[in-house]
Short mmCIF file of C-alpha atoms in Angstrom, two decimals:
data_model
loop_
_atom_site.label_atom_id
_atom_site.label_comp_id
_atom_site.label_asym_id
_atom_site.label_seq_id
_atom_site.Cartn_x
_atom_site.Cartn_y
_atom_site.Cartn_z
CA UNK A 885 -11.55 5.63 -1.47
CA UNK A 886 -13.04 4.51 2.06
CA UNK A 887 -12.72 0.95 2.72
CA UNK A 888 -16.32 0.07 3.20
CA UNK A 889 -15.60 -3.48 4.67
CA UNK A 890 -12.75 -2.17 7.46
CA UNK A 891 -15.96 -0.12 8.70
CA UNK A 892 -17.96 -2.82 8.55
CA UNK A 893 -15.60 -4.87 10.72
CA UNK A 894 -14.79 -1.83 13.09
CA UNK A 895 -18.70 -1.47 13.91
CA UNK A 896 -19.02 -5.05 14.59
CA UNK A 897 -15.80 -4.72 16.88
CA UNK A 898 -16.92 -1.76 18.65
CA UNK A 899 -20.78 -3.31 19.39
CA UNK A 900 -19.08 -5.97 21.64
CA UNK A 901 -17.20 -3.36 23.22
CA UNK A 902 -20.64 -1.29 23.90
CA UNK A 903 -22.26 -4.88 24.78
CA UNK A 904 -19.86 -5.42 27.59
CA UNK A 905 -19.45 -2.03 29.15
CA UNK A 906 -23.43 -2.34 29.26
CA UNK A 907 -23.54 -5.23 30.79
CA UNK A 908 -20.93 -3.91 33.38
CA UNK A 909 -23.17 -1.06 34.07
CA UNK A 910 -25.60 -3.50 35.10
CA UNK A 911 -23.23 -5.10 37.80
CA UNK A 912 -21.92 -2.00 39.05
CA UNK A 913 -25.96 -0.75 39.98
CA UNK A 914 -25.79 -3.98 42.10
CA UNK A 915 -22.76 -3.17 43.89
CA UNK A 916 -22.64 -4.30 47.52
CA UNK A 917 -21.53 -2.48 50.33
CA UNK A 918 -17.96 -2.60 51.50
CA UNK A 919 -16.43 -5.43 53.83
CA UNK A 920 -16.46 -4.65 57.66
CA UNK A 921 -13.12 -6.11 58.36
CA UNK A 922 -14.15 -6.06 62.13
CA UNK A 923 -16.55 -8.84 61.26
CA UNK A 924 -14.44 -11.37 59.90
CA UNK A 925 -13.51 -14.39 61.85
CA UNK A 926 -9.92 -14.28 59.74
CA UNK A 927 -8.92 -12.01 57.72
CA UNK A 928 -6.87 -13.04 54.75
CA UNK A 929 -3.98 -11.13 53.51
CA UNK A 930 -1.93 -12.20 50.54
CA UNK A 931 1.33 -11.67 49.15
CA UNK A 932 1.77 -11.25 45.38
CA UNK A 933 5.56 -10.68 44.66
CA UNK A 934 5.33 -10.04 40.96
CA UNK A 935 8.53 -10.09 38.95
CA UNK A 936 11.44 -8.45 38.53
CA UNK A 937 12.71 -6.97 41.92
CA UNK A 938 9.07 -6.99 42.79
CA UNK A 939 9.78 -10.69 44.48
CA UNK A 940 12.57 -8.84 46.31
CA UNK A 941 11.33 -5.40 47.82
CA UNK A 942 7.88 -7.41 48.61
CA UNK A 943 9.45 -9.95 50.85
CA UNK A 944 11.03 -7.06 52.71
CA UNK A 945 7.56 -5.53 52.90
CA UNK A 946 5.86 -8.57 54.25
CA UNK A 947 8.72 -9.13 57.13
CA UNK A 948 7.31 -5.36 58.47
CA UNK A 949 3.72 -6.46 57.83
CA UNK A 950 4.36 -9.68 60.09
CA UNK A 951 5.74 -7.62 62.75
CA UNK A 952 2.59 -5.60 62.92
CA UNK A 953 0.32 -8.38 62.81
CA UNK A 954 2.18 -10.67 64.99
CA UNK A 955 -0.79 -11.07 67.08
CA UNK A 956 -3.49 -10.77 64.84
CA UNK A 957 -1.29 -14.03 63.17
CA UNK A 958 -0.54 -15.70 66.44
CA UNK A 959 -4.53 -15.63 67.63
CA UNK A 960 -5.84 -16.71 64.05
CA UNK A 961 -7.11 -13.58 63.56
CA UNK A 962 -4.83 -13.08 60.54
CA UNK A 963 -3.47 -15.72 58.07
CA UNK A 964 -0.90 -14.45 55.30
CA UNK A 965 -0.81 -16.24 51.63
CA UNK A 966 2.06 -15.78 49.39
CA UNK A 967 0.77 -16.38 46.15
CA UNK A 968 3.14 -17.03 42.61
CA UNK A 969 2.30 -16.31 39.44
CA UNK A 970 1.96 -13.11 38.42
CA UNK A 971 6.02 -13.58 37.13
CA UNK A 972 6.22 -12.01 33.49
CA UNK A 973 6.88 -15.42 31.94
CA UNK A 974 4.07 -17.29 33.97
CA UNK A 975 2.10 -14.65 32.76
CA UNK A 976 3.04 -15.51 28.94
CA UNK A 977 3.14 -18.86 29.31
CA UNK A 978 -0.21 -18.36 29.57
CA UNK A 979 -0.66 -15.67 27.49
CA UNK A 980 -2.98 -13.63 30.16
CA UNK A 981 -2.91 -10.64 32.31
CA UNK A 982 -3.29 -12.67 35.46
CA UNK A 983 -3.40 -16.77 35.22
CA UNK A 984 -6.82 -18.47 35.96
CA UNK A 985 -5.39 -20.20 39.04
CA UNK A 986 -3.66 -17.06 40.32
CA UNK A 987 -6.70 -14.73 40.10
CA UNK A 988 -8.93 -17.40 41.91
CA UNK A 989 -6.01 -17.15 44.78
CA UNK A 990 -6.37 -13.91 45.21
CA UNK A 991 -10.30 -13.63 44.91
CA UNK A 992 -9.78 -15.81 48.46
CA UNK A 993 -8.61 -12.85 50.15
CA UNK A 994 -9.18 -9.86 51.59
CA UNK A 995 -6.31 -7.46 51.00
CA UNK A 996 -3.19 -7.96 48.54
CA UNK A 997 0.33 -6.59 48.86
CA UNK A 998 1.47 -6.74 45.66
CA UNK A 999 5.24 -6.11 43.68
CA UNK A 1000 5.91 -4.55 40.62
CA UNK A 1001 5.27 -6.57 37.28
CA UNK A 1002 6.06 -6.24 33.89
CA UNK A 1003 3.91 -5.13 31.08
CA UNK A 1004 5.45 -5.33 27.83
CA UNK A 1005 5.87 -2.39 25.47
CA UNK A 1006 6.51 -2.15 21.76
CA UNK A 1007 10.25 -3.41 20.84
CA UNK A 1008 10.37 -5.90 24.18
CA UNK A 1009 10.70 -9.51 23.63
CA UNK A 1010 7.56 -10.56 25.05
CA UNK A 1011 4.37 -10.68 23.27
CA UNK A 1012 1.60 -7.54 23.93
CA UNK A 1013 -0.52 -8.80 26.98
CA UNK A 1014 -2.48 -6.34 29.08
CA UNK A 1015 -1.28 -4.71 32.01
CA UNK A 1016 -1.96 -7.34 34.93
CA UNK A 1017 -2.23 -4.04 37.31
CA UNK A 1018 -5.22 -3.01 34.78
CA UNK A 1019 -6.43 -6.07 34.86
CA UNK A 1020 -6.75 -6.75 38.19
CA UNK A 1021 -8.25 -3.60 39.14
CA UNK A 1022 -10.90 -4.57 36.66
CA UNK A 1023 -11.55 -8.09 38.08
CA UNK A 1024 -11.68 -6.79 41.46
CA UNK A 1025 -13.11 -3.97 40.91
CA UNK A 1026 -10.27 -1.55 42.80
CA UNK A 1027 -12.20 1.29 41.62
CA UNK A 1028 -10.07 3.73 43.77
CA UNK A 1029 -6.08 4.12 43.87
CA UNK A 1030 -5.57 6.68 46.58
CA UNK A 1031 -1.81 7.90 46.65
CA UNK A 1032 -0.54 9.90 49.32
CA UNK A 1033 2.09 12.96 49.00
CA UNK A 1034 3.59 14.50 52.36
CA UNK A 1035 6.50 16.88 52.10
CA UNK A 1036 6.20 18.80 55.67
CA UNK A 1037 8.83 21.21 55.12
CA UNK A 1038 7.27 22.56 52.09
CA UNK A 1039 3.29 22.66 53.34
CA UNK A 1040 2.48 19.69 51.07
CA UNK A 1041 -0.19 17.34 52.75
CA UNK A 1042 -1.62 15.69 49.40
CA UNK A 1043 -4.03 12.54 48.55
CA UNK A 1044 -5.18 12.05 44.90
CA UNK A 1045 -7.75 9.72 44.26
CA UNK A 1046 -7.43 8.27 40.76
CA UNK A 1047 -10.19 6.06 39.09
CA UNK A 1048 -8.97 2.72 38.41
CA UNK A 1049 -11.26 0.77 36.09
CA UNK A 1050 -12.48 3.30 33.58
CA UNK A 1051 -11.31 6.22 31.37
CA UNK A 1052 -8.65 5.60 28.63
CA UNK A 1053 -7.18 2.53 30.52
CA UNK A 1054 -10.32 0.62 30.16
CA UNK A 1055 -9.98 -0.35 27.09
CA UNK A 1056 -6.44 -0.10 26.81
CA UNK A 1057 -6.22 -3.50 24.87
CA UNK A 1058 -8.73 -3.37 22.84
CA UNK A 1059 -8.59 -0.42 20.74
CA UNK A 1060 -8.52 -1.30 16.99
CA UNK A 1061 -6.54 -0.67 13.80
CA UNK A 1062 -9.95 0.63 11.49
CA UNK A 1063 -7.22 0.82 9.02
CA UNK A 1064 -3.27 0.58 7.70
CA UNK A 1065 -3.52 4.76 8.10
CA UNK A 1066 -6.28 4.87 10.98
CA UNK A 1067 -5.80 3.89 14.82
CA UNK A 1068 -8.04 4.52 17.38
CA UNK A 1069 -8.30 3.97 20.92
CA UNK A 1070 -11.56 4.57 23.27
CA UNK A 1071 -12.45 6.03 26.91
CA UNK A 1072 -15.07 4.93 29.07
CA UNK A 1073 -16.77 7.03 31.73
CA UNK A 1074 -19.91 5.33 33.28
CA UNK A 1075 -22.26 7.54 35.87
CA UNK A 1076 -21.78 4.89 38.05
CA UNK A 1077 -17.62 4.41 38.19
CA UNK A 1078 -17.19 8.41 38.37
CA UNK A 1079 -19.87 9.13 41.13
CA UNK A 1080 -18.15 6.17 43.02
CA UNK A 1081 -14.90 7.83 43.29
CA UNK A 1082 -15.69 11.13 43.42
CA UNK A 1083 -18.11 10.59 46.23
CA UNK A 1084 -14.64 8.29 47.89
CA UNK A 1085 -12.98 11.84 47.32
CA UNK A 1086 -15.14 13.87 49.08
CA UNK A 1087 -15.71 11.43 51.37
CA UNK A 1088 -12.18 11.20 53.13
CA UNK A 1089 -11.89 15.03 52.77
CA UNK A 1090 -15.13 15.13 54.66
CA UNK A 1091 -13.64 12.28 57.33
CA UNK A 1092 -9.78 13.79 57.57
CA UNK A 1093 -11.38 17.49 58.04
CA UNK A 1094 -9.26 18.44 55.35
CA UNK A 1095 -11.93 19.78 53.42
CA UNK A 1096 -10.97 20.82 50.07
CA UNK A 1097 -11.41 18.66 46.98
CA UNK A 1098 -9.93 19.30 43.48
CA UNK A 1099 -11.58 18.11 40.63
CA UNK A 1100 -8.82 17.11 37.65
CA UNK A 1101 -9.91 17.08 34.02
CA UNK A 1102 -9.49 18.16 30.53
CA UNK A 1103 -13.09 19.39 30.34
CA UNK A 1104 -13.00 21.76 27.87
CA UNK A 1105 -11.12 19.62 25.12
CA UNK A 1106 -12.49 16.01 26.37
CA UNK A 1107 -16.28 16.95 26.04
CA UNK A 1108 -17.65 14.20 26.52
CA UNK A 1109 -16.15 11.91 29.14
CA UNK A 1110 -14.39 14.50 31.27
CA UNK A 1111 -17.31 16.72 30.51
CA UNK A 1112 -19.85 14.04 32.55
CA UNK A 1113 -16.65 13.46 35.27
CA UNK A 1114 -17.06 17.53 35.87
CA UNK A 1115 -20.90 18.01 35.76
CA UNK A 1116 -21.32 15.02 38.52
CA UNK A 1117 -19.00 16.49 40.53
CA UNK A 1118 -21.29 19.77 40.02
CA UNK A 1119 -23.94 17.84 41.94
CA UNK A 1120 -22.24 15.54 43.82
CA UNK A 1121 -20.44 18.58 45.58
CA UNK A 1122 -23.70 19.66 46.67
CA UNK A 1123 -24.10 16.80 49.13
CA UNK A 1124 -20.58 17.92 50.85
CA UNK A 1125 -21.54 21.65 51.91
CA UNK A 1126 -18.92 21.60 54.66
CA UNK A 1127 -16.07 20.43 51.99
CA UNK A 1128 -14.61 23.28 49.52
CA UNK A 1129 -14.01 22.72 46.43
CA UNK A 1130 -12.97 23.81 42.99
CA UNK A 1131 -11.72 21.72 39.49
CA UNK A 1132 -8.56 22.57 37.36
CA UNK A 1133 -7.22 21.53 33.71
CA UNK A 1134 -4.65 18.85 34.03
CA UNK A 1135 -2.39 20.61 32.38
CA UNK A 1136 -2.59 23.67 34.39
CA UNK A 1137 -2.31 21.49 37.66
CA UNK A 1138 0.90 19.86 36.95
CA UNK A 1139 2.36 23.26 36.61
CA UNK A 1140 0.96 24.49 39.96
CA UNK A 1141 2.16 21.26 41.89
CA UNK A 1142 5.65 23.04 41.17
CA UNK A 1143 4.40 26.45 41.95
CA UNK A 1144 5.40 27.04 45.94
CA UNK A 1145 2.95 29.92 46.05
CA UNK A 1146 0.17 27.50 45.30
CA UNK A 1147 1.24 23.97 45.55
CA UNK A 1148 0.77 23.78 49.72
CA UNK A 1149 -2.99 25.03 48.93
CA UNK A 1150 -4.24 21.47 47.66
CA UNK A 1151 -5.18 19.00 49.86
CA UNK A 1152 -7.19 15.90 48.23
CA UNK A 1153 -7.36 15.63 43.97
CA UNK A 1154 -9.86 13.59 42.81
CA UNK A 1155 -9.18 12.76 38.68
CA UNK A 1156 -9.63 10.25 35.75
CA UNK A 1157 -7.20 7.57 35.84
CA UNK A 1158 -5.05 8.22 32.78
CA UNK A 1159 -4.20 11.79 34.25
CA UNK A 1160 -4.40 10.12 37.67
CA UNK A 1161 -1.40 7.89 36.73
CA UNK A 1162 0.66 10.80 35.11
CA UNK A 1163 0.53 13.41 37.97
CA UNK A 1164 0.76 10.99 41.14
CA UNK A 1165 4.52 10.21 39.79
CA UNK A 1166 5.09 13.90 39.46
CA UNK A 1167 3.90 14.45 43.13
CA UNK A 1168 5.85 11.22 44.29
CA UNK A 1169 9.05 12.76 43.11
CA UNK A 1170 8.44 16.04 44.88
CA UNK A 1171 8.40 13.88 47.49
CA UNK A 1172 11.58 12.29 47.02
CA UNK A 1173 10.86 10.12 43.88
CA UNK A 1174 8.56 6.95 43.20
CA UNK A 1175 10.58 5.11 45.07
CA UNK A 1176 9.18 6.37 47.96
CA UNK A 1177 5.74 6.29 47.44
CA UNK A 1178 3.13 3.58 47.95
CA UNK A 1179 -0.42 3.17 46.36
CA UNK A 1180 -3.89 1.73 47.87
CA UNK A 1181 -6.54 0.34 45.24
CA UNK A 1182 -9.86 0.10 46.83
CA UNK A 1183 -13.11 -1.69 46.23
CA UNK A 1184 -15.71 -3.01 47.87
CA UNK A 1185 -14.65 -6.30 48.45
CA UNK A 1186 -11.43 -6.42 47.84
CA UNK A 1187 -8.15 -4.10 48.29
CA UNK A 1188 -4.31 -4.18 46.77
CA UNK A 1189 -1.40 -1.93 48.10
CA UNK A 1190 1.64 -1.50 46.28
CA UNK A 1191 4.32 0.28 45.09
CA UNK A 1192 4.08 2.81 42.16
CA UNK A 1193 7.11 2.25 40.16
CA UNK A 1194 8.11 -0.64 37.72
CA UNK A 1195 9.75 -4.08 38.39
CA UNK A 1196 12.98 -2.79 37.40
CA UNK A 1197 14.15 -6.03 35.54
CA UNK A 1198 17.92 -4.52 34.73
CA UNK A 1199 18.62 -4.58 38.53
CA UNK A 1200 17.89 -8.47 38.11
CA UNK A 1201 19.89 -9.19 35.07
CA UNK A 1202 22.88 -7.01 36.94
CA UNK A 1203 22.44 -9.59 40.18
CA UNK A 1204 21.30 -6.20 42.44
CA UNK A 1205 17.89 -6.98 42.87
CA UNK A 1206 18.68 -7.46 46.90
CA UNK A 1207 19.66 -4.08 47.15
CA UNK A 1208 16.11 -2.58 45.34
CA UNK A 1209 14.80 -0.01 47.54
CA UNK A 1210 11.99 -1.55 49.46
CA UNK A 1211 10.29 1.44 50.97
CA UNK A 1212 7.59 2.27 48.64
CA UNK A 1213 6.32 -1.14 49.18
CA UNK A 1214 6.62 -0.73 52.96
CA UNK A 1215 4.56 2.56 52.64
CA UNK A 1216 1.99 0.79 50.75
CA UNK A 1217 2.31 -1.94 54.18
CA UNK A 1218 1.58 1.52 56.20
CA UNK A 1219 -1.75 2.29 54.10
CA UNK A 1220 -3.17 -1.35 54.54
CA UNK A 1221 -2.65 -0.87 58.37
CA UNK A 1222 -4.55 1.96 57.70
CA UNK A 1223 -7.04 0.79 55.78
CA UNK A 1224 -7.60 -2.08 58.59
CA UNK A 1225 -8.43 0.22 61.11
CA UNK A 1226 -5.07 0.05 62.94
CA UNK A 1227 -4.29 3.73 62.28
CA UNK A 1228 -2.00 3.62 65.08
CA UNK A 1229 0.45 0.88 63.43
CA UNK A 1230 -0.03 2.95 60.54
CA UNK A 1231 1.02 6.15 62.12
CA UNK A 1232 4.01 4.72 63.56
CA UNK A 1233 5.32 3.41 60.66
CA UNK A 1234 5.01 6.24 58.62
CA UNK A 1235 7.37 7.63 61.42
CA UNK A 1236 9.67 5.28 60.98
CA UNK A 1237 9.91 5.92 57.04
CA UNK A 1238 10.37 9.27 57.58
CA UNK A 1239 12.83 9.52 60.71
CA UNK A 1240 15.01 5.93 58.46
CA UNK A 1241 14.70 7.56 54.94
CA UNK A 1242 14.74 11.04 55.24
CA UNK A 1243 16.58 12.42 58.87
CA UNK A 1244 18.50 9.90 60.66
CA UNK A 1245 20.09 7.95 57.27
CA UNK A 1246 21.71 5.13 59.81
CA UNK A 1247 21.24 2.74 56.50
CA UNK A 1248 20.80 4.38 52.89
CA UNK A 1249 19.76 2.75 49.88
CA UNK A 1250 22.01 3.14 46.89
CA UNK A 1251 20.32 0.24 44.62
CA UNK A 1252 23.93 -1.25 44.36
CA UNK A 1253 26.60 -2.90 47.23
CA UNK A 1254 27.81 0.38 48.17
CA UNK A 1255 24.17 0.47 50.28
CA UNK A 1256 21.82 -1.14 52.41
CA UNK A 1257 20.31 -4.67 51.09
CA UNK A 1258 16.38 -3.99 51.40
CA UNK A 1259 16.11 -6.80 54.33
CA UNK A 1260 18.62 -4.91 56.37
CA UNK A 1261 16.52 -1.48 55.83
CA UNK A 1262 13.33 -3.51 56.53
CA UNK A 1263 15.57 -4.44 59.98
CA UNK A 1264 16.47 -0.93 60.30
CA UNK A 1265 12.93 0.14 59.68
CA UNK A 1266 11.32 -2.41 62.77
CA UNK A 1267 14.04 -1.21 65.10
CA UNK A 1268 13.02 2.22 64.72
CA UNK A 1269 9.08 1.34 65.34
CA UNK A 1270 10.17 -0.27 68.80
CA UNK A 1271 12.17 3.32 69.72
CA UNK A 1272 9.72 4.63 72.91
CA UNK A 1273 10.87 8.67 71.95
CA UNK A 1274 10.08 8.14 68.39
CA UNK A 1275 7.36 10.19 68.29
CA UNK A 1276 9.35 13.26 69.68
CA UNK A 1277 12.04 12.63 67.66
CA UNK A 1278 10.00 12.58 64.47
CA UNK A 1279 8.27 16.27 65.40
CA UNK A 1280 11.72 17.67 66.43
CA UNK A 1281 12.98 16.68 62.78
CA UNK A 1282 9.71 18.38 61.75
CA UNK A 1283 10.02 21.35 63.44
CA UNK A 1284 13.43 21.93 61.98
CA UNK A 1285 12.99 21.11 58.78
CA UNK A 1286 9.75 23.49 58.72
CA UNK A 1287 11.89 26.33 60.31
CA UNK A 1288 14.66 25.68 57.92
CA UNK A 1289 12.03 26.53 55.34
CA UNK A 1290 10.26 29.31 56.56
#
């Protein structure tokens, strides 16, 4: 027999859920235009450790970003926060995503570096609190996380631009249990939120002359949400004559990301954040694994880089959280240069990463004592930046590796 009153209760649930994406609709039609960092008198960076080896790898991170901004810093142009409280327990303590006081921190800056944190799963001893990545990206408003993938030797040149604040991670928390025997979880997909990013897609393509966008959905299953995510693209593409593109299945992509007779023919994805989230860790360990891959989320006002893997709490407990790899958090560093306008900082560390990481291997990173601590790669990583030949020396490792291949 249906249980008339758990339908009752579900409807009144899922009305406040309606109410409140509604009412977000209405801010994001008022959406202002993006900051002009050029204009700012100071521009305020700060430093969100996290927990875990987060703390750890994002110290390392912020030594590199000091070096790069030394004058910006030194002629007030530049002031760097470190701001606590995003730590796991603070978190519960509190029993929010991201504490009052530390959210009103970051709201006073610009851009955020940010470490790993913790969200709890089922069978963990802390209690089920929502994502504080998710949740920041929603009070923010980091619309777009743009991920990177560069593999040279193999043709791959890749940028996927996931949406951040909407599809089945919107609201991840607040899907209901109708039922003991019925579970059910929702996805959100505003006109709005998708023409946002998909226009941010096209966009760079337009900007970087790459020129070929790839729409990612599950369109013919997901009829409804990923239907509207495909038909705007439909018309958004029409704006973009100069830019090709095409869309693929999800599930189909992820196979041709393997394929080498394909894979070097993509250039930028634009795709709903839950597959967003799965396939950007497939392409990251193409490239060499998360650990080597860093992650911009942009909004208008506000930005957060980061790394793309956990916080790794095991290393802690086993007293190696020194030696945590700290590169994917210094290639998020090299996409908030970017991001800044100082695209030649940018392009010189990404230089450095690959001539430290993947060529020269002076220093390696094992994740244990038999390996580089991550402030000693940092060290190894700012010598390399001050080398006048690196340039050459990064497109002669090119060069070979690409022949090697061929």
């Amino acid at each position: 027999m249906v249980d008339e009153q758990a339908i009752i209760e579900a409807k009144d649930k899922f009305e406040k859920l309606l109410r409140k994406q509604l009412e977000r609709v209405e801010v994001l039609k008022n959406e202002g235009e993006p900051v002009d960092y050029d204009k700012l008198d100071k521009l305020i960076i700060g430093v969100c450790g996290g927990d875990g080896i987060g703390p750890y790898i994002c110290a390392s991170a912020q030594r590199v970003m000091e070096f790069l901004l030394k004058d910006r810093i030194e002629a007030g142009k530049a002031e760097i926060r470190v701001i606590d409280g995003l730590t796991i327990e603070r978190r519960v303590e509190v029993m929010k995503a991201i504490p009052d006081d530390t959210l009103a921190e970051l709201k006073e800056c610009h851009l955020i570096l940010k470490g790993p944190t913790t969200t709890p799963k089922k069978g963990d001893p802390w209690p089920n609190i929502e994502s504080a990545n998710v949740a920041m990206r929603k009070e923010l408003d980091l619309f777009a996380n743009v991920r990177p993938v560069s593999v040279p030797e193999l043709g791959i040149d890749w940028t996927f631009y996931r949406e951040n604040t909407e599809g089945s991670y919107a609201l991840g928390s607040d899907g209901m249990n109708v039922t003991d025997d019925l579970a059910m979880d929702f996805c959100v997909a505003t006109s709005q939120g998708t023409e946002r990013i998909i226009r941010a897609g096209f966009e760079f393509a337009k900007k970087t002359g790459k020129n070929y966008v790839s729409i990612i959905t599950k369109g013919n299953i997901i009829k409804t949400t990923d239907g509207k995510f495909l038909s705007m693209a439909e018309d958004i593409a029409k704006d973009y004559p100069e830019v090709k593109w095409d869309d693929w299945f999800i599930d189909i992509t992820t196979a041709k990301l393997i394929d080498p007779a394909r894979r070097s023919a993509f250039k930028v994805f634009v795709l709903p954040n839950l597959y967003g989230d799965i396939i950007t860790d497939e392409a990251a360990q193409i490239q060499g694994g998360v650990g080597t891959a860093g992650s911009a989320n942009i909004g208008t006002k506000y930005a957060m880089f980061e790394a793309i893997h956990g916080s790794a709490p095991r290393m802690v407990d086993e007293g190696r959280a020194q030696y945590a790899d700290p590169c994917s958090m210094i290639k998020a560093v090299a996409m908030m240069m970017d991001h800044m306008g100082e695209t030649e900082k940018a392009k010189k560390l990404n230089m450095a990463l690959d001539v430290c990481c993947q060529f020269e291997k002076k220093l390696v990173m094992t994740g244990r004592d038999t390996g580089a601590t991550g402030n000693e790669f940092a060290d190894y990583i700012m010598e390399t930046m001050q080398r006048d030949d690196l340039e050459a020396v990064w497109q002669g490792y090119i060069d070979e590796l690409i022949a090697a291949n061929q």
